[in-house]
Coordinates of N, CA and C in Angstrom, one line a residue:
X1 N -36.5 41.4 26.4 CA -36.9 41.3 25.0 C -35.7 41.5 24.1
X2 N -34.9 42.5 24.4 CA -33.7 42.7 23.6 C -32.7 41.5 23.7
X3 N -32.6 40.9 24.9 CA -31.8 39.8 25.1 C -32.2 38.6 24.3
X4 N -33.5 38.4 24.2 CA -34.1 37.3 23.4 C -33.7 37.5 22.0
X5 N -33.9 38.7 21.5 CA -33.5 39.0 20.1 C -32.1 38.8 19.8
X6 N -31.2 39.2 20.7 CA -29.8 38.9 20.6 C -29.5 37.5 20.5
X7 N -30.1 36.7 21.3 CA -29.9 35.2 21.3 C -30.4 34.6 20.0
X8 N -31.5 35.1 19.5 CA -32.0 34.6 18.2 C -31.1 34.9 17.1
X9 N -30.5 36.1 17.1 CA -29.6 36.5 16.1 C -28.3 35.7 16.1
X10 N -27.8 35.5 17.4 CA -26.6 34.6 17.5 C -26.9 33.2 17.1
X11 N -28.0 32.7 17.4 CA -28.4 31.3 17.0 C -28.5 31.2 15.5
X12 N -29.1 32.2 14.9 CA -29.2 32.2 13.5 C -27.9 32.3 12.8
X13 N -27.0 33.1 13.4 CA -25.7 33.3 12.8 C -24.8 32.1 12.8
X14 N -25.1 31.2 13.8 CA -24.3 29.9 13.9 C -25.0 28.8 13.1
X15 N -26.3 28.8 13.0 CA -27.0 27.7 12.3 C -26.9 27.8 10.8
X16 N -27.0 29.1 10.3 CA -27.0 29.3 8.9 C -25.7 28.8 8.2
X17 N -24.5 29.2 8.8 CA -23.3 28.6 8.2 C -23.2 27.1 8.3
X18 N -23.7 26.5 9.4 CA -23.6 25.1 9.6 C -24.4 24.4 8.5
X19 N -25.6 24.8 8.3 CA -26.5 24.1 7.3 C -26.1 24.6 5.8
X20 N -25.5 25.7 5.7 CA -25.1 26.2 4.4 C -23.9 25.5 3.8
X21 N -23.0 25.0 4.7 CA -21.8 24.4 4.3 C -22.1 23.0 3.6
X22 N -23.2 22.4 4.0 CA -23.6 21.2 3.3 C -23.8 21.3 1.8
X23 N -24.2 22.5 1.4 CA -24.4 22.8 0.0 C -23.1 23.1 -0.7
X24 N -22.2 23.8 0.0 CA -21.0 24.3 -0.6 C -20.0 23.1 -0.6
X25 N -20.0 22.2 0.4 CA -19.1 21.1 0.4 C -19.9 19.8 0.6
X26 N -20.5 19.2 -0.4 CA -21.2 18.0 -0.2 C -20.4 16.8 0.1
X27 N -19.1 16.9 -0.2 CA -18.1 15.8 0.2 C -16.8 16.4 0.6
X28 N -16.1 15.7 1.5 CA -14.8 16.2 1.9 C -13.7 15.3 1.4
X29 N -12.6 15.8 1.1 CA -11.4 15.1 0.6 C -10.2 15.2 1.5
X30 N -9.5 14.1 1.5 CA -8.3 14.1 2.4 C -7.3 13.0 1.9
X31 N -6.1 13.1 2.3 CA -5.1 12.2 1.8 C -4.0 12.0 2.9
X32 N -3.4 10.8 2.8 CA -2.3 10.4 3.7 C -1.5 9.4 3.0
X33 N -0.3 9.1 3.5 CA 0.5 8.1 2.9 C 1.4 7.4 4.0
X34 N 2.1 6.3 3.6 CA 2.9 5.6 4.5 C 3.9 4.8 3.7
X35 N 5.1 4.5 4.2 CA 6.1 3.7 3.6 C 6.1 2.3 4.3
X36 N 6.0 1.3 3.4 CA 6.1 -0.1 3.9 C 7.3 -0.8 3.4
X37 N 8.1 -1.4 4.3 CA 9.3 -2.0 3.9 C 9.1 -3.4 3.4
X38 N 8.3 -3.5 2.4 CA 7.9 -4.8 1.7 C 7.8 -4.5 0.2
X39 N 8.3 -5.4 -0.7 CA 8.2 -5.1 -2.1 C 6.8 -4.9 -2.6
X40 N 6.7 -4.2 -3.8 CA 5.4 -3.8 -4.3 C 4.4 -4.9 -4.5
X41 N 4.8 -6.0 -5.2 CA 3.8 -7.0 -5.5 C 3.2 -7.6 -4.2
X42 N 4.0 -7.9 -3.2 CA 3.5 -8.5 -2.0 C 2.6 -7.5 -1.3
X43 N 3.0 -6.2 -1.3 CA 2.2 -5.2 -0.6 C 0.8 -5.0 -1.2
X44 N 0.9 -4.9 -2.6 CA -0.4 -4.6 -3.3 C -1.4 -5.7 -3.1
X45 N -1.0 -7.0 -3.3 CA -2.0 -8.1 -3.2 C -2.5 -8.3 -1.8
X46 N -1.6 -8.0 -0.8 CA -2.1 -8.2 0.6 C -3.1 -7.1 0.9
X47 N -2.9 -5.9 0.4 CA -3.9 -4.8 0.7 C -5.2 -5.1 -0.1
X48 N -5.0 -5.6 -1.3 CA -6.2 -5.9 -2.2 C -7.1 -7.0 -1.7
X49 N -6.6 -7.8 -0.8 CA -7.5 -8.9 -0.2 C -8.3 -8.3 0.8
X50 N -9.5 -7.8 0.5 CA -10.4 -7.1 1.4 C -10.8 -8.0 2.6
X51 N -11.0 -9.3 2.4 CA -11.4 -10.2 3.5 C -10.2 -10.3 4.5
X52 N -9.0 -10.1 3.9 CA -7.8 -10.2 4.8 C -7.7 -9.1 5.8
X53 N -8.5 -8.0 5.6 CA -8.4 -6.9 6.6 C -8.8 -7.4 8.0
X54 N -9.6 -8.5 8.0 CA -10.0 -9.1 9.3 C -8.8 -9.5 10.1
X55 N -7.6 -9.7 9.5 CA -6.4 -10.2 10.2 C -5.6 -9.0 10.7
X56 N -5.8 -7.8 10.2 CA -4.9 -6.7 10.6 C -5.6 -5.4 11.0
X57 N -6.8 -5.2 10.6 CA -7.5 -3.9 10.9 C -8.0 -4.0 12.3
X58 N -7.6 -3.0 13.1 CA -8.0 -2.9 14.5 C -9.4 -2.7 14.7
X59 N -10.0 -3.2 15.8 CA -11.3 -3.0 16.2 C -12.4 -3.9 15.6
X60 N -12.0 -4.8 14.7 CA -13.0 -5.7 14.1 C -13.2 -6.9 14.9
X61 N -14.4 -7.4 14.9 CA -14.7 -8.6 15.7 C -15.5 -9.6 14.9
X62 N -15.9 -9.2 13.6 CA -16.7 -10.2 12.8 C -16.5 -9.8 11.3
X63 N -16.2 -10.9 10.5 CA -16.0 -10.7 9.1 C -17.0 -11.6 8.3
X64 N -17.6 -11.0 7.3 CA -18.5 -11.8 6.5 C -18.2 -11.5 5.0
X65 N -17.6 -12.5 4.3 CA -17.3 -12.3 2.9 C -18.5 -12.5 2.1
X66 N -19.0 -11.5 1.4 CA -20.2 -11.5 0.6 C -20.0 -12.0 -0.8
X67 N -18.8 -11.6 -1.4 CA -18.5 -11.9 -2.8 C -17.0 -11.9 -3.0
X68 N -16.5 -12.8 -3.8 CA -15.1 -12.8 -4.1 C -14.9 -12.2 -5.5
X69 N -13.9 -11.5 -5.7 CA -13.6 -10.9 -7.0 C -12.9 -11.9 -7.9
X70 N -12.9 -11.6 -9.2 CA -12.2 -12.5 -10.1 C -11.2 -11.6 -11.0
X71 N -10.0 -11.4 -10.4 CA -9.5 -11.8 -9.1 C -9.7 -10.7 -8.0
X72 N -9.9 -9.4 -8.5 CA -9.9 -8.4 -7.5 C -11.3 -7.6 -7.5
X73 N -11.7 -7.1 -8.7 CA -12.9 -6.3 -8.8 C -14.1 -7.2 -8.5
X74 N -15.0 -6.6 -7.6 CA -16.2 -7.4 -7.3 C -16.2 -7.9 -5.9
X75 N -15.0 -7.9 -5.2 CA -15.0 -8.4 -3.8 C -15.9 -7.5 -3.0
X76 N -16.6 -8.1 -2.1 CA -17.5 -7.4 -1.2 C -17.4 -8.1 0.2
X77 N -17.1 -7.3 1.2 CA -16.9 -7.9 2.5 C -17.6 -7.0 3.5
X78 N -18.2 -7.6 4.5 CA -18.8 -6.8 5.6 C -18.1 -7.1 6.9
X79 N -17.8 -6.0 7.6 CA -17.1 -6.1 8.9 C -18.0 -5.5 10.0
X80 N -17.9 -6.0 11.1 CA -18.6 -5.4 12.3 C -17.5 -5.2 13.4
X81 N -17.5 -4.0 13.9 CA -16.4 -3.7 14.9 C -16.7 -2.4 15.6
X82 N -15.7 -2.1 16.5 CA -15.9 -0.8 17.3 C -15.1 0.3 16.6
X83 N -15.7 1.4 16.5 CA -15.1 2.6 15.8 C -15.5 3.8 16.6
X84 N -14.5 4.5 17.2 CA -14.7 5.7 18.0 C -15.8 5.5 19.1
X85 N -15.7 4.4 19.8 CA -16.6 4.1 20.9 C -18.0 3.5 20.5
X86 N -18.2 3.3 19.2 CA -19.5 2.8 18.8 C -19.3 1.5 18.0
X87 N -20.3 0.6 18.1 CA -20.2 -0.6 17.3 C -20.9 -0.3 15.9
X88 N -20.1 -0.5 14.8 CA -20.6 -0.2 13.5 C -20.4 -1.3 12.5
X89 N -21.1 -1.3 11.5 CA -20.9 -2.3 10.4 C -20.4 -1.5 9.1
X90 N -19.3 -2.1 8.6 CA -18.7 -1.5 7.4 C -18.9 -2.5 6.2
X91 N -19.3 -2.0 5.1 CA -19.3 -2.8 3.9 C -18.3 -2.3 2.9
X92 N -17.3 -3.1 2.5 CA -16.3 -2.7 1.6 C -16.5 -3.4 0.2
X93 N -16.3 -2.7 -0.8 CA -16.5 -3.2 -2.2 C -15.3 -2.7 -3.1
X94 N -14.7 -3.7 -3.8 CA -13.6 -3.3 -4.7 C -14.3 -2.8 -6.0
X95 N -14.2 -1.5 -6.3 CA -14.8 -0.9 -7.5 C -13.9 -1.0 -8.7
X96 N -12.6 -0.9 -8.5 CA -11.7 -0.9 -9.7 C -10.3 -1.3 -9.2
X97 N -9.5 -1.9 -10.1 CA -8.2 -2.3 -9.7 C -7.3 -2.3 -11.0
X98 N -6.1 -1.8 -10.8 CA -5.0 -1.8 -11.8 C -3.9 -2.6 -11.2
X99 N -3.6 -3.8 -11.6 CA -2.6 -4.7 -10.9 C -1.3 -4.0 -10.6
X100 N -0.9 -4.1 -9.3 CA 0.3 -3.6 -8.8 C 0.5 -2.1 -9.0
X101 N -0.7 -1.4 -9.0 CA -0.6 0.1 -9.2 C -1.7 0.8 -8.4
X102 N -3.0 0.5 -8.6 CA -4.1 1.3 -8.0 C -5.2 0.4 -7.6
X103 N -5.9 0.8 -6.5 CA -7.1 0.1 -6.0 C -8.1 1.2 -5.8
X104 N -9.4 1.0 -6.1 CA -10.5 1.9 -5.8 C -11.5 1.1 -4.9
X105 N -11.6 1.5 -3.6 CA -12.4 0.8 -2.7 C -13.5 1.7 -2.1
X106 N -14.7 1.1 -2.1 CA -15.8 1.9 -1.6 C -16.2 1.3 -0.2
X107 N -16.4 2.2 0.8 CA -16.7 1.8 2.1 C -18.0 2.4 2.5
X108 N -19.0 1.7 2.9 CA -20.3 2.2 3.3 C -20.5 1.8 4.8
X109 N -21.0 2.8 5.5 CA -21.4 2.6 6.9 C -22.6 3.5 7.2
X110 N -23.1 3.4 8.4 CA -24.4 4.2 8.7 C -24.2 5.7 8.4
X111 N -24.9 6.1 7.4 CA -24.9 7.5 7.0 C -23.7 8.0 6.2
X112 N -22.7 7.2 5.9 CA -21.5 7.7 5.2 C -21.2 6.7 4.1
X113 N -20.5 7.3 3.0 CA -20.0 6.6 1.9 C -18.6 7.1 1.6
X114 N -17.6 6.3 1.6 CA -16.3 6.7 1.3 C -15.8 6.0 0.0
X115 N -15.2 6.8 -0.9 CA -14.5 6.2 -2.1 C -13.1 6.5 -2.0
X116 N -12.2 5.5 -1.8 CA -10.8 5.7 -1.6 C -10.0 5.2 -2.8
X117 N -9.1 6.0 -3.3 CA -8.2 5.6 -4.3 C -6.8 5.4 -3.7
X118 N -6.3 4.1 -3.7 CA -5.1 3.8 -3.1 C -4.1 3.4 -4.1
X119 N -2.9 4.1 -4.2 CA -1.9 3.9 -5.2 C -0.7 3.3 -4.5
X120 N 0.1 2.5 -5.2 CA 1.3 1.8 -4.7 C 2.4 2.1 -5.7
X121 N 3.5 2.6 -5.1 CA 4.7 3.0 -5.9 C 5.9 2.3 -5.3
X122 N 6.8 1.6 -6.1 CA 8.0 1.1 -5.5 C 8.9 2.2 -5.0
X123 N 9.5 2.0 -3.9 CA 10.3 3.0 -3.2 C 11.4 2.3 -2.4
X124 N 12.5 3.1 -2.2 CA 13.6 2.6 -1.4 C 14.7 2.0 -2.3
X125 N 15.8 1.6 -1.7 CA 17.0 1.1 -2.4 C 16.6 -0.3 -3.0
X126 N 16.9 -0.4 -4.3 CA 16.6 -1.7 -4.9 C 15.1 -2.0 -5.0
X127 N 14.2 -0.9 -4.9 CA 12.8 -1.1 -5.0 C 12.3 -2.2 -4.0
X128 N 12.9 -2.2 -2.8 CA 12.6 -3.2 -1.8 C 11.4 -2.8 -0.9
X129 N 10.9 -1.6 -1.1 CA 9.8 -1.1 -0.3 C 8.7 -0.5 -1.2
X130 N 7.6 -0.1 -0.5 CA 6.5 0.4 -1.3 C 5.9 1.7 -0.6
X131 N 5.6 2.7 -1.3 CA 4.9 3.9 -0.8 C 3.5 3.8 -1.1
X132 N 2.6 3.8 -0.1 CA 1.2 3.7 -0.3 C 0.6 5.1 -0.1
X133 N -0.2 5.6 -1.1 CA -0.9 6.9 -1.0 C -2.4 6.6 -0.9
X134 N -3.0 7.1 0.1 CA -4.5 6.9 0.3 C -5.2 8.2 0.1
X135 N -6.1 8.3 -0.9 CA -6.8 9.6 -1.2 C -8.3 9.2 -1.0
X136 N -8.9 9.8 0.0 CA -10.3 9.5 0.3 C -11.3 10.6 0.0
X137 N -12.5 10.3 -0.4 CA -13.6 11.2 -0.6 C -14.8 10.7 0.2
X138 N -15.2 11.5 1.2 CA -16.3 11.1 2.1 C -17.5 11.9 1.8
X139 N -18.7 11.2 1.6 CA -19.9 11.9 1.3 C -21.0 11.4 2.2
X140 N -21.7 12.3 2.9 CA -22.8 11.9 3.8 C -24.0 11.4 3.0
X141 N -24.6 10.4 3.5 CA -25.8 9.9 2.8 C -27.0 10.8 3.1
X142 N -27.0 11.6 4.1 CA -28.1 12.6 4.3 C -27.4 14.0 4.4
X143 N -28.3 15.0 4.2 CA -27.8 16.3 4.2 C -27.2 16.7 5.6
X144 N -27.8 16.2 6.7 CA -27.2 16.5 8.0 C -25.8 15.9 8.1
X145 N -25.6 14.7 7.6 CA -24.3 14.1 7.7 C -23.3 15.0 6.9
X146 N -23.7 15.5 5.8 CA -22.8 16.3 5.0 C -22.4 17.6 5.7
X147 N -23.3 18.2 6.4 CA -23.0 19.4 7.2 C -22.0 19.0 8.3
X148 N -22.2 17.9 9.0 CA -21.2 17.5 10.0 C -19.9 17.2 9.4
X149 N -19.8 16.5 8.3 CA -18.6 16.1 7.7 C -17.7 17.3 7.4
X150 N -18.3 18.4 7.0 CA -17.4 19.6 6.6 C -16.6 20.1 7.8
X151 N -17.1 19.9 9.0 CA -16.5 20.4 10.2 C -15.6 19.3 10.9
X152 N -15.6 18.1 10.4 CA -14.9 17.0 11.0 C -13.9 16.3 10.0
X153 N -13.4 17.1 9.0 CA -12.6 16.5 7.9 C -11.3 15.9 8.5
X154 N -10.7 16.4 9.5 CA -9.5 15.9 10.1 C -9.7 14.5 10.7
X155 N -10.9 14.2 11.1 CA -11.2 12.9 11.7 C -11.1 11.8 10.6
X156 N -11.5 12.1 9.4 CA -11.5 11.1 8.4 C -10.0 10.8 8.0
X157 N -9.2 11.8 8.0 CA -7.8 11.6 7.6 C -7.1 10.8 8.7
X158 N -7.5 11.0 10.0 CA -6.9 10.2 11.1 C -7.3 8.8 10.9
X159 N -8.5 8.5 10.6 CA -9.0 7.1 10.4 C -8.2 6.4 9.2
X160 N -7.9 7.2 8.1 CA -7.2 6.6 7.0 C -5.7 6.3 7.4
X161 N -5.1 7.3 8.2 CA -3.8 7.1 8.7 C -3.7 5.9 9.6
X162 N -4.7 5.7 10.5 CA -4.7 4.6 11.4 C -4.8 3.2 10.6
X163 N -5.6 3.2 9.5 CA -5.7 2.0 8.7 C -4.4 1.7 8.1
X164 N -3.7 2.6 7.6 CA -2.4 2.4 6.9 C -1.3 1.9 7.9
X165 N -1.4 2.5 9.1 CA -0.4 2.0 10.2 C -0.7 0.6 10.6
X166 N -2.0 0.2 10.7 CA -2.4 -1.2 11.0 C -1.8 -2.1 9.9
X167 N -2.0 -1.7 8.7 CA -1.5 -2.6 7.6 C 0.1 -2.6 7.6
X168 N 0.7 -1.5 7.8 CA 2.2 -1.5 7.8 C 2.7 -2.5 8.9
X169 N 2.1 -2.5 10.1 CA 2.6 -3.3 11.1 C 2.4 -4.8 10.7
X170 N 1.2 -5.1 10.2 CA 1.0 -6.5 9.8 C 1.9 -6.9 8.6
X171 N 2.1 -6.1 7.6 CA 2.9 -6.5 6.5 C 4.3 -6.7 6.8
X172 N 4.9 -5.8 7.6 CA 6.3 -5.9 7.9 C 6.6 -7.1 8.9
X173 N 5.5 -7.5 9.6 CA 5.7 -8.7 10.5 C 5.5 -10.0 9.8
X174 N 4.7 -10.0 8.8 CA 4.2 -11.3 8.2 C 4.6 -11.5 6.7
X175 N 4.8 -10.5 6.0 CA 5.1 -10.7 4.6 C 6.6 -10.8 4.4
X176 N 7.0 -11.3 3.2 CA 8.5 -11.6 2.9 C 9.2 -10.3 2.4
X177 N 10.3 -10.0 3.0 CA 11.1 -8.9 2.6 C 12.0 -9.3 1.5
X178 N 12.4 -8.4 0.6 CA 13.4 -8.7 -0.4 C 14.8 -8.4 0.1
X179 N 15.8 -9.3 0.0 CA 17.1 -9.0 0.5 C 17.7 -7.9 -0.2
X180 N 18.4 -7.0 0.5 CA 19.1 -5.9 0.0 C 20.4 -6.2 -0.7
X181 N 20.6 -5.7 -1.9 CA 21.9 -6.0 -2.6 C 22.5 -4.6 -2.9
X182 N 23.8 -4.5 -2.7 CA 24.6 -3.3 -3.0 C 24.6 -3.2 -4.5
X183 N 24.6 -2.0 -5.0 CA 24.6 -1.8 -6.5 C 25.9 -2.4 -7.1
X184 N 27.0 -2.3 -6.4 CA 28.2 -2.9 -7.0 C 28.2 -4.4 -7.2
X185 N 27.4 -5.0 -6.3 CA 27.2 -6.5 -6.4 C 26.4 -6.8 -7.7
X186 N 25.4 -6.0 -8.0 CA 24.6 -6.3 -9.2 C 25.4 -6.0 -10.4
X187 N 26.3 -5.0 -10.4 CA 27.2 -4.7 -11.6 C 28.1 -5.8 -11.8
X188 N 28.7 -6.4 -10.7 CA 29.7 -7.5 -10.8 C 29.0 -8.7 -11.5
X189 N 27.8 -9.0 -11.0 CA 27.1 -10.2 -11.5 C 26.8 -10.0 -13.0
X190 N 26.4 -8.7 -13.4 CA 26.2 -8.4 -14.8 C 27.4 -8.6 -15.7
X191 N 28.6 -8.2 -15.1 CA 29.8 -8.3 -15.9 C 30.2 -9.8 -16.1
X192 N 30.0 -10.6 -15.0 CA 30.3 -12.0 -15.1 C 29.5 -12.7 -16.2
X193 N 28.2 -12.3 -16.2 CA 27.3 -12.9 -17.1 C 27.6 -12.5 -18.6
X194 N 28.1 -11.3 -18.7 CA 28.5 -10.8 -20.1 C 29.7 -11.5 -20.6
X195 N 30.6 -12.0 -19.8 CA 31.8 -12.6 -20.2 C 31.5 -13.9 -21.0
X196 N 30.5 -14.7 -20.5 CA 30.2 -15.9 -21.2 C 31.2 -17.0 -21.0
X197 N 31.1 -18.0 -21.9 CA 31.9 -19.2 -21.8 C 33.3 -18.9 -22.4
X198 N 33.4 -17.9 -23.3 CA 34.7 -17.6 -23.9 C 35.8 -17.3 -22.9
X199 N 35.4 -16.5 -21.9 CA 36.4 -16.1 -20.9 C 36.8 -17.3 -20.1
X200 N 35.9 -18.2 -19.8 CA 36.3 -19.4 -19.1 C 37.3 -20.3 -19.9
X201 N 37.1 -20.4 -21.2 CA 37.9 -21.2 -22.0 C 39.3 -20.6 -22.1
X202 N 39.4 -19.2 -22.2 CA 40.7 -18.5 -22.2 C 41.4 -18.8 -21.0
X203 N 40.7 -18.8 -19.9 CA 41.4 -19.0 -18.6 C 41.9 -20.4 -18.5
X204 N 41.2 -21.4 -19.2 CA 41.6 -22.8 -19.1 C 42.7 -23.2 -20.1
X205 N 43.1 -22.2 -21.0 CA 44.1 -22.6 -22.0 C 45.5 -22.8 -21.3
X206 N 46.3 -23.9 -21.7 CA 47.6 -24.2 -21.1 C 48.6 -23.2 -21.5
X207 N 48.9 -22.2 -20.6 CA 49.9 -21.2 -20.9 C 51.0 -21.2 -19.9
X208 N 51.1 -22.3 -19.1 CA 52.2 -22.4 -18.2 C 52.8 -23.8 -18.3
X209 N 54.1 -23.9 -17.8 CA 54.8 -25.2 -17.9 C 54.1 -26.3 -17.3
X210 N 53.3 -26.0 -16.3 CA 52.5 -27.1 -15.6 C 51.5 -27.7 -16.5
X211 N 51.0 -26.9 -17.5 CA 49.9 -27.4 -18.4 C 50.5 -28.0 -19.6
X212 N 51.8 -27.9 -19.9 CA 52.5 -28.4 -21.1 C 53.0 -29.8 -20.9
X213 N 53.2 -30.6 -22.0 CA 53.7 -31.9 -22.0 C 55.2 -31.9 -21.5
X214 N 55.5 -32.7 -20.6 CA 56.8 -32.8 -20.0 C 57.8 -33.4 -21.1
X215 N 59.0 -32.9 -21.3 CA 60.0 -33.3 -22.2 C 61.0 -34.2 -21.5
X216 N 61.3 -35.4 -22.1 CA 62.3 -36.2 -21.5 C 63.7 -35.7 -21.8
X217 N 64.6 -35.4 -20.8 CA 65.9 -34.8 -21.0 C 66.8 -35.7 -21.8
X218 N 66.6 -37.0 -21.9 CA 67.5 -37.9 -22.6 C 67.3 -37.7 -24.1
X219 N 66.1 -37.1 -24.5 CA 65.8 -36.9 -25.9 C 66.5 -35.7 -26.5
X220 N 67.1 -34.9 -25.6 CA 67.8 -33.7 -26.0 C 69.2 -34.1 -26.5
X221 N 69.8 -33.3 -27.5 CA 71.1 -33.5 -27.9 C 72.1 -33.5 -26.7
X222 N 73.0 -34.5 -26.7 CA 73.9 -34.6 -25.6 C 73.4 -35.1 -24.3
X223 N 72.1 -35.6 -24.4 CA 71.5 -36.1 -23.2 C 72.0 -37.5 -22.9
X224 N 72.0 -37.8 -21.6 CA 72.6 -39.1 -21.1 C 71.4 -40.1 -20.9

């Protein structure tokens, strides 16, 4: 009898925190980032093309474009694919977009809803690369999902990191890189542009014997 009571106490001590955390943390937050060696504009618009994820997101086997944005907000795409050993359907919707700066993407799947804010910042020498920062907020659609989410926060961050790595590999293999220019080369070009046509005319002025009119020696006094 005492053993049964002890088991009930232990069970209650483990269940109460599990179900209580769903009230304390109805959603979990996580963040990750990655550097992509592609200029900002190309990176931003490639990531903003939700239907294009079918070309680079791992595990997908079917893509259904439900709505096109004009040009970005309003896109809605449904993917079917394998995720952590299970076949799932994901619906992505572009909720907001600030060109070449920020995207807000909603992802819905069975029992879960994620709202991700993705920001893009020029980075690297000559702004030839882009830093992508992914900030996600996951909320379970049921109370039980919210309880589980509080204990599996790291899993969502891993999924976001995997998504960014998939995109990085695709972008650096398929998008156009900007050629690197040394700073002194840019300064030299600027100096030459600043000189204008005046400098060219000064250089072309005849200030040597080769550019002057030749004088006939016979025309000189005492010439033969």
